[in-house]
Amino acid sequence: MDNTALLKLCYGLFILTAKDGEKDNGCVTNTVMQITQNPITVAISVNKENYTNDMISQTGEFNISVLSESADFGIFEHFGFVSGRDKDKFADFRDIKRSDNGVLYITKNTNAYLSCKVIEKIDCHTHTVFIAEVTDAEKLSDENSMTYDYYHKNVKPQPEKSEKTAWVCKICGYKYDGEELPEDFICPWCKHPASDFEKV
Ligand code: FE
């Protein structure tokens, strides 16, 4: 099987936010799709390792902020490469508002947000698929949405040329120096497995 065929699927990029009591958290996701129009429902897929997954499982509430092409690598580092268990991601992040469901959404470098209420939860190996009704939504700007393809071509840092062999994560650009990458290696930034690394 040619696994690179999967890279031809199209995705957007989003900040997924949720809360648990007083604690707000958010992570980066590329898996949001509208499922039905009446009522409006969406499906998201969230890694079980993510703190946001625990929060959504408990509260059934989340927001999706749609990233636009103006978003820089910093927002991916901020929300994607650190766990909300270790850091309050909103302690020093000011471009936010709270929607009627009590959950934060991102107001800068985004072009829309959706508020969602979970109606079904599906256990899928490493991930949970949440099906949710969209309870509120707002367009924030006319900028183009950021696609996963745009991120790879224009946002993610390109690996530096070096003499030594290294392995670079195709998802986030993390560089592992060494001849061989351990088979069970997990990217410390984005948590993707060794199969998402390429030798440079
Ligand atoms: Fe990575």
PDB file of C-alpha atoms and ligand atoms in Angstrom:
ATOM      1  CA  MET A   1       0.000   0.000   0.000  1.00  0.00           C
ATOM      2  CA  ASP A   2       1.215   3.503  -0.837  1.00  0.00           C
ATOM      3  CA  ASN A   3       0.678   5.533   2.347  1.00  0.00           C
ATOM      4  CA  THR A   4       1.564   8.772   0.558  1.00  0.00           C
ATOM      5  CA  ALA A   5      -1.850   8.531  -1.145  1.00  0.00           C
ATOM      6  CA  LEU A   6      -3.357   9.651   2.178  1.00  0.00           C
ATOM      7  CA  LEU A   7      -1.410  12.912   1.913  1.00  0.00           C
ATOM      8  CA  LYS A   8      -3.583  13.791  -1.097  1.00  0.00           C
ATOM      9  CA  LEU A   9      -6.663  14.217   1.110  1.00  0.00           C
ATOM     10  CA  CYS A  10      -7.551  17.878   1.753  1.00  0.00           C
ATOM     11  CA  TYR A  11      -7.909  19.375   5.220  1.00  0.00           C
ATOM     12  CA  GLY A  12      -8.227  22.723   6.924  1.00  0.00           C
ATOM     13  CA  LEU A  13      -6.532  23.734  10.163  1.00  0.00           C
ATOM     14  CA  PHE A  14      -8.360  24.744  13.293  1.00  0.00           C
ATOM     15  CA  ILE A  15      -7.904  25.632  16.953  1.00  0.00           C
ATOM     16  CA  LEU A  16     -10.159  23.361  18.985  1.00  0.00           C
ATOM     17  CA  THR A  17     -11.033  24.870  22.379  1.00  0.00           C
ATOM     18  CA  ALA A  18     -12.828  23.486  25.422  1.00  0.00           C
ATOM     19  CA  LYS A  19     -13.002  24.103  29.141  1.00  0.00           C
ATOM     20  CA  ASP A  20     -13.207  22.155  32.372  1.00  0.00           C
ATOM     21  CA  GLY A  21     -14.498  24.218  35.274  1.00  0.00           C
ATOM     22  CA  GLU A  22     -12.335  27.346  35.319  1.00  0.00           C
ATOM     23  CA  LYS A  23      -9.617  25.868  33.119  1.00  0.00           C
ATOM     24  CA  ASP A  24      -9.519  26.773  29.420  1.00  0.00           C
ATOM     25  CA  ASN A  25      -7.537  24.794  26.888  1.00  0.00           C
ATOM     26  CA  GLY A  26      -7.040  24.501  23.160  1.00  0.00           C
ATOM     27  CA  CYS A  27      -5.176  22.413  20.601  1.00  0.00           C
ATOM     28  CA  VAL A  28      -4.568  22.327  16.857  1.00  0.00           C
ATOM     29  CA  THR A  29      -6.582  19.948  14.706  1.00  0.00           C
ATOM     30  CA  ASN A  30      -6.956  19.309  10.993  1.00  0.00           C
ATOM     31  CA  THR A  31      -9.998  17.068  11.283  1.00  0.00           C
ATOM     32  CA  VAL A  32     -13.248  18.995  11.245  1.00  0.00           C
ATOM     33  CA  MET A  33     -15.968  18.249   8.711  1.00  0.00           C
ATOM     34  CA  GLN A  34     -19.598  19.175   8.342  1.00  0.00           C
ATOM     35  CA  ILE A  35     -21.798  16.081   8.319  1.00  0.00           C
ATOM     36  CA  THR A  36     -25.393  17.297   7.916  1.00  0.00           C
ATOM     37  CA  GLN A  37     -27.164  20.568   7.118  1.00  0.00           C
ATOM     38  CA  ASN A  38     -30.450  20.196   9.016  1.00  0.00           C
ATOM     39  CA  PRO A  39     -29.617  20.166  11.846  1.00  0.00           C
ATOM     40  CA  ILE A  40     -26.079  21.409  11.225  1.00  0.00           C
ATOM     41  CA  THR A  41     -23.683  18.826  12.594  1.00  0.00           C
ATOM     42  CA  VAL A  42     -19.911  18.390  12.395  1.00  0.00           C
ATOM     43  CA  ALA A  43     -17.490  15.588  13.197  1.00  0.00           C
ATOM     44  CA  ILE A  44     -14.072  16.079  14.783  1.00  0.00           C
ATOM     45  CA  SER A  45     -11.374  13.534  15.585  1.00  0.00           C
ATOM     46  CA  VAL A  46      -9.195  14.157  18.654  1.00  0.00           C
ATOM     47  CA  ASN A  47      -6.176  12.200  19.898  1.00  0.00           C
ATOM     48  CA  LYS A  48      -6.944  10.547  23.245  1.00  0.00           C
ATOM     49  CA  GLU A  49      -3.620  11.876  24.606  1.00  0.00           C
ATOM     50  CA  ASN A  50      -4.893  15.451  24.266  1.00  0.00           C
ATOM     51  CA  TYR A  51      -6.148  17.213  27.383  1.00  0.00           C
ATOM     52  CA  THR A  52      -8.842  18.792  25.150  1.00  0.00           C
ATOM     53  CA  ASN A  53     -10.205  15.281  24.522  1.00  0.00           C
ATOM     54  CA  ASP A  54     -10.772  14.786  28.284  1.00  0.00           C
ATOM     55  CA  MET A  55     -12.465  18.180  28.555  1.00  0.00           C
ATOM     56  CA  ILE A  56     -14.846  17.577  25.636  1.00  0.00           C
ATOM     57  CA  SER A  57     -15.664  14.093  26.946  1.00  0.00           C
ATOM     58  CA  GLN A  58     -16.642  15.626  30.280  1.00  0.00           C
ATOM     59  CA  THR A  59     -18.515  18.754  29.193  1.00  0.00           C
ATOM     60  CA  GLY A  60     -19.739  17.916  25.684  1.00  0.00           C
ATOM     61  CA  GLU A  61     -18.937  21.494  24.622  1.00  0.00           C
ATOM     62  CA  PHE A  62     -16.265  22.830  22.290  1.00  0.00           C
ATOM     63  CA  ASN A  63     -15.505  25.625  19.832  1.00  0.00           C
ATOM     64  CA  ILE A  64     -13.764  25.436  16.474  1.00  0.00           C
ATOM     65  CA  SER A  65     -11.801  28.510  15.345  1.00  0.00           C
ATOM     66  CA  VAL A  66     -10.991  28.326  11.636  1.00  0.00           C
ATOM     67  CA  LEU A  67      -7.403  29.437  10.989  1.00  0.00           C
ATOM     68  CA  SER A  68      -6.782  31.752   8.038  1.00  0.00           C
ATOM     69  CA  GLU A  69      -3.687  32.022   5.831  1.00  0.00           C
ATOM     70  CA  SER A  70      -2.397  34.917   7.974  1.00  0.00           C
ATOM     71  CA  ALA A  71      -1.661  32.533  10.887  1.00  0.00           C
ATOM     72  CA  ASP A  72       2.084  32.104  11.428  1.00  0.00           C
ATOM     73  CA  PHE A  73       4.056  29.153  12.787  1.00  0.00           C
ATOM     74  CA  GLY A  74       3.901  30.679  16.291  1.00  0.00           C
ATOM     75  CA  ILE A  75       0.233  29.827  16.754  1.00  0.00           C
ATOM     76  CA  PHE A  76       0.942  26.182  15.821  1.00  0.00           C
ATOM     77  CA  GLU A  77       3.806  26.071  18.318  1.00  0.00           C
ATOM     78  CA  HIS A  78       1.673  27.717  20.980  1.00  0.00           C
ATOM     79  CA  PHE A  79      -1.363  25.427  20.665  1.00  0.00           C
ATOM     80  CA  GLY A  80       0.106  22.347  19.022  1.00  0.00           C
ATOM     81  CA  PHE A  81       3.444  21.513  20.604  1.00  0.00           C
ATOM     82  CA  VAL A  82       2.683  21.878  24.321  1.00  0.00           C
ATOM     83  CA  SER A  83       0.091  20.051  26.418  1.00  0.00           C
ATOM     84  CA  GLY A  84      -2.512  22.032  28.332  1.00  0.00           C
ATOM     85  CA  ARG A  85      -1.732  19.711  31.259  1.00  0.00           C
ATOM     86  CA  ASP A  86       1.715  21.330  31.538  1.00  0.00           C
ATOM     87  CA  LYS A  87       0.892  24.911  30.611  1.00  0.00           C
ATOM     88  CA  ASP A  88      -2.009  27.364  30.710  1.00  0.00           C
ATOM     89  CA  LYS A  89      -2.102  28.200  26.981  1.00  0.00           C
ATOM     90  CA  PHE A  90      -4.351  31.184  27.595  1.00  0.00           C
ATOM     91  CA  ALA A  91      -2.290  32.786  30.403  1.00  0.00           C
ATOM     92  CA  ASP A  92      -0.517  35.069  27.919  1.00  0.00           C
ATOM     93  CA  PHE A  93      -2.764  34.782  24.864  1.00  0.00           C
ATOM     94  CA  ARG A  94      -4.977  37.837  24.393  1.00  0.00           C
ATOM     95  CA  ASP A  95      -6.699  37.370  21.006  1.00  0.00           C
ATOM     96  CA  ILE A  96      -9.740  35.602  22.437  1.00  0.00           C
ATOM     97  CA  LYS A  97     -13.407  35.998  23.228  1.00  0.00           C
ATOM     98  CA  ARG A  98     -15.823  33.789  25.102  1.00  0.00           C
ATOM     99  CA  SER A  99     -18.899  32.607  23.198  1.00  0.00           C
ATOM    100  CA  ASP A 100     -22.336  31.968  24.728  1.00  0.00           C
ATOM    101  CA  ASN A 101     -21.450  28.348  25.559  1.00  0.00           C
ATOM    102  CA  GLY A 102     -18.708  29.648  27.912  1.00  0.00           C
ATOM    103  CA  VAL A 103     -15.839  28.378  25.737  1.00  0.00           C
ATOM    104  CA  LEU A 104     -13.090  30.609  24.306  1.00  0.00           C
ATOM    105  CA  TYR A 105     -12.478  31.145  20.595  1.00  0.00           C
ATOM    106  CA  ILE A 106      -9.581  32.794  18.762  1.00  0.00           C
ATOM    107  CA  THR A 107     -10.236  36.235  17.252  1.00  0.00           C
ATOM    108  CA  LYS A 108      -6.973  36.829  15.342  1.00  0.00           C
ATOM    109  CA  ASN A 109      -5.706  34.929  12.267  1.00  0.00           C
ATOM    110  CA  THR A 110      -9.071  33.177  12.103  1.00  0.00           C
ATOM    111  CA  ASN A 111     -12.001  33.729   9.741  1.00  0.00           C
ATOM    112  CA  ALA A 112     -14.852  32.017  11.607  1.00  0.00           C
ATOM    113  CA  TYR A 113     -15.768  30.125  14.704  1.00  0.00           C
ATOM    114  CA  LEU A 114     -18.356  27.459  15.510  1.00  0.00           C
ATOM    115  CA  SER A 115     -19.797  26.513  18.905  1.00  0.00           C
ATOM    116  CA  CYS A 116     -20.635  22.827  19.121  1.00  0.00           C
ATOM    117  CA  LYS A 117     -22.472  20.448  21.454  1.00  0.00           C
ATOM    118  CA  VAL A 118     -21.593  16.751  21.373  1.00  0.00           C
ATOM    119  CA  ILE A 119     -24.422  14.373  20.422  1.00  0.00           C
ATOM    120  CA  GLU A 120     -22.379  11.217  19.887  1.00  0.00           C
ATOM    121  CA  LYS A 121     -18.918   9.931  20.760  1.00  0.00           C
ATOM    122  CA  ILE A 122     -17.166   7.136  18.846  1.00  0.00           C
ATOM    123  CA  ASP A 123     -14.086   5.348  20.172  1.00  0.00           C
ATOM    124  CA  CYS A 124     -11.627   4.948  17.288  1.00  0.00           C
ATOM    125  CA  HIS A 125      -8.330   3.344  18.386  1.00  0.00           C
ATOM    126  CA  THR A 126      -5.977   6.256  19.225  1.00  0.00           C
ATOM    127  CA  HIS A 127      -8.656   8.915  18.664  1.00  0.00           C
ATOM    128  CA  THR A 128     -12.177   9.854  19.723  1.00  0.00           C
ATOM    129  CA  VAL A 129     -14.591  10.985  17.022  1.00  0.00           C
ATOM    130  CA  PHE A 130     -17.111  13.467  18.373  1.00  0.00           C
ATOM    131  CA  ILE A 131     -20.275  14.194  16.378  1.00  0.00           C
ATOM    132  CA  ALA A 132     -21.716  17.528  17.465  1.00  0.00           C
ATOM    133  CA  GLU A 133     -24.528  19.913  16.697  1.00  0.00           C
ATOM    134  CA  VAL A 134     -23.446  23.446  15.799  1.00  0.00           C
ATOM    135  CA  THR A 135     -25.295  25.696  18.249  1.00  0.00           C
ATOM    136  CA  ASP A 136     -23.768  29.020  17.187  1.00  0.00           C
ATOM    137  CA  ALA A 137     -21.395  30.356  14.514  1.00  0.00           C
ATOM    138  CA  GLU A 138     -19.940  33.601  13.252  1.00  0.00           C
ATOM    139  CA  LYS A 139     -17.828  34.671  10.298  1.00  0.00           C
ATOM    140  CA  LEU A 140     -14.892  36.762  11.553  1.00  0.00           C
ATOM    141  CA  SER A 141     -13.146  37.803   8.327  1.00  0.00           C
ATOM    142  CA  ASP A 142     -12.977  37.293   4.555  1.00  0.00           C
ATOM    143  CA  GLU A 143      -9.423  35.898   4.609  1.00  0.00           C
ATOM    144  CA  ASN A 144      -8.804  32.513   2.975  1.00  0.00           C
ATOM    145  CA  SER A 145      -8.947  29.522   5.284  1.00  0.00           C
ATOM    146  CA  MET A 146      -5.608  27.854   5.897  1.00  0.00           C
ATOM    147  CA  THR A 147      -5.432  24.401   4.359  1.00  0.00           C
ATOM    148  CA  TYR A 148      -3.081  21.670   5.525  1.00  0.00           C
ATOM    149  CA  ASP A 149      -1.377  21.907   2.140  1.00  0.00           C
ATOM    150  CA  TYR A 150      -0.825  25.690   2.529  1.00  0.00           C
ATOM    151  CA  TYR A 151       0.642  25.074   6.001  1.00  0.00           C
ATOM    152  CA  HIS A 152       3.134  22.531   4.658  1.00  0.00           C
ATOM    153  CA  LYS A 153       4.189  24.731   1.739  1.00  0.00           C
ATOM    154  CA  ASN A 154       4.215  28.194   3.352  1.00  0.00           C
ATOM    155  CA  VAL A 155       4.099  28.092   7.163  1.00  0.00           C
ATOM    156  CA  LYS A 156       6.079  25.128   8.482  1.00  0.00           C
ATOM    157  CA  PRO A 157       9.838  25.898   8.755  1.00  0.00           C
ATOM    158  CA  GLN A 158      11.809  24.138   6.022  1.00  0.00           C
ATOM    159  CA  PRO A 159      14.643  21.928   7.343  1.00  0.00           C
ATOM    160  CA  GLU A 160      18.102  23.502   7.293  1.00  0.00           C
ATOM    161  CA  LYS A 161      20.681  21.919   5.053  1.00  0.00           C
ATOM    162  CA  SER A 162      23.331  20.079   7.066  1.00  0.00           C
ATOM    163  CA  GLU A 163      26.144  17.618   6.498  1.00  0.00           C
ATOM    164  CA  LYS A 164      24.947  15.148   9.094  1.00  0.00           C
ATOM    165  CA  THR A 165      22.042  12.717   8.716  1.00  0.00           C
ATOM    166  CA  ALA A 166      18.886  13.771  10.509  1.00  0.00           C
ATOM    167  CA  TRP A 167      15.191  12.915  10.530  1.00  0.00           C
ATOM    168  CA  VAL A 168      12.614  15.638  10.153  1.00  0.00           C
ATOM    169  CA  CYS A 169       8.974  15.407  11.205  1.00  0.00           C
ATOM    170  CA  LYS A 170       6.853  16.036   8.104  1.00  0.00           C
ATOM    171  CA  ILE A 171       4.051  17.410  10.264  1.00  0.00           C
ATOM    172  CA  CYS A 172       5.781  20.063  12.378  1.00  0.00           C
ATOM    173  CA  GLY A 173       9.408  20.265  11.256  1.00  0.00           C
ATOM    174  CA  TYR A 174      10.997  18.856  14.458  1.00  0.00           C
ATOM    175  CA  LYS A 175      14.530  17.623  13.695  1.00  0.00           C
ATOM    176  CA  TYR A 176      16.049  14.481  15.192  1.00  0.00           C
ATOM    177  CA  ASP A 177      19.830  14.230  14.727  1.00  0.00           C
ATOM    178  CA  GLY A 178      21.074  10.706  14.109  1.00  0.00           C
ATOM    179  CA  GLU A 179      21.630   7.969  11.511  1.00  0.00           C
ATOM    180  CA  GLU A 180      18.669   5.849  12.622  1.00  0.00           C
ATOM    181  CA  LEU A 181      15.339   6.951  14.052  1.00  0.00           C
ATOM    182  CA  PRO A 182      13.998   4.513  16.674  1.00  0.00           C
ATOM    183  CA  GLU A 183      10.868   2.715  15.337  1.00  0.00           C
ATOM    184  CA  ASP A 184       8.813   3.680  18.383  1.00  0.00           C
ATOM    185  CA  PHE A 185       9.933   7.329  18.268  1.00  0.00           C
ATOM    186  CA  ILE A 186       7.154   9.852  18.938  1.00  0.00           C
ATOM    187  CA  CYS A 187       7.625  13.479  17.859  1.00  0.00           C
ATOM    188  CA  PRO A 188       8.028  15.533  21.060  1.00  0.00           C
ATOM    189  CA  TRP A 189       6.304  18.519  19.452  1.00  0.00           C
ATOM    190  CA  CYS A 190       3.281  17.157  17.578  1.00  0.00           C
ATOM    191  CA  LYS A 191       3.122  13.553  18.915  1.00  0.00           C
ATOM    192  CA  HIS A 192       3.131  11.985  15.445  1.00  0.00           C
ATOM    193  CA  PRO A 193       4.928   8.605  15.076  1.00  0.00           C
ATOM    194  CA  ALA A 194       8.255   7.702  13.414  1.00  0.00           C
ATOM    195  CA  SER A 195       6.410   6.941  10.141  1.00  0.00           C
ATOM    196  CA  ASP A 196       5.797  10.684   9.734  1.00  0.00           C
ATOM    197  CA  PHE A 197       9.557  11.435   9.688  1.00  0.00           C
ATOM    198  CA  GLU A 198      11.736  11.661   6.618  1.00  0.00           C
ATOM    199  CA  LYS A 199      15.510  11.318   6.373  1.00  0.00           C
ATOM    200  CA  VAL A 200      17.455  14.444   5.336  1.00  0.00           C
TER     201      VAL A 200
HETATM  202 FE    FE B   1       6.146  16.604  14.744  1.00  0.00          FE
END
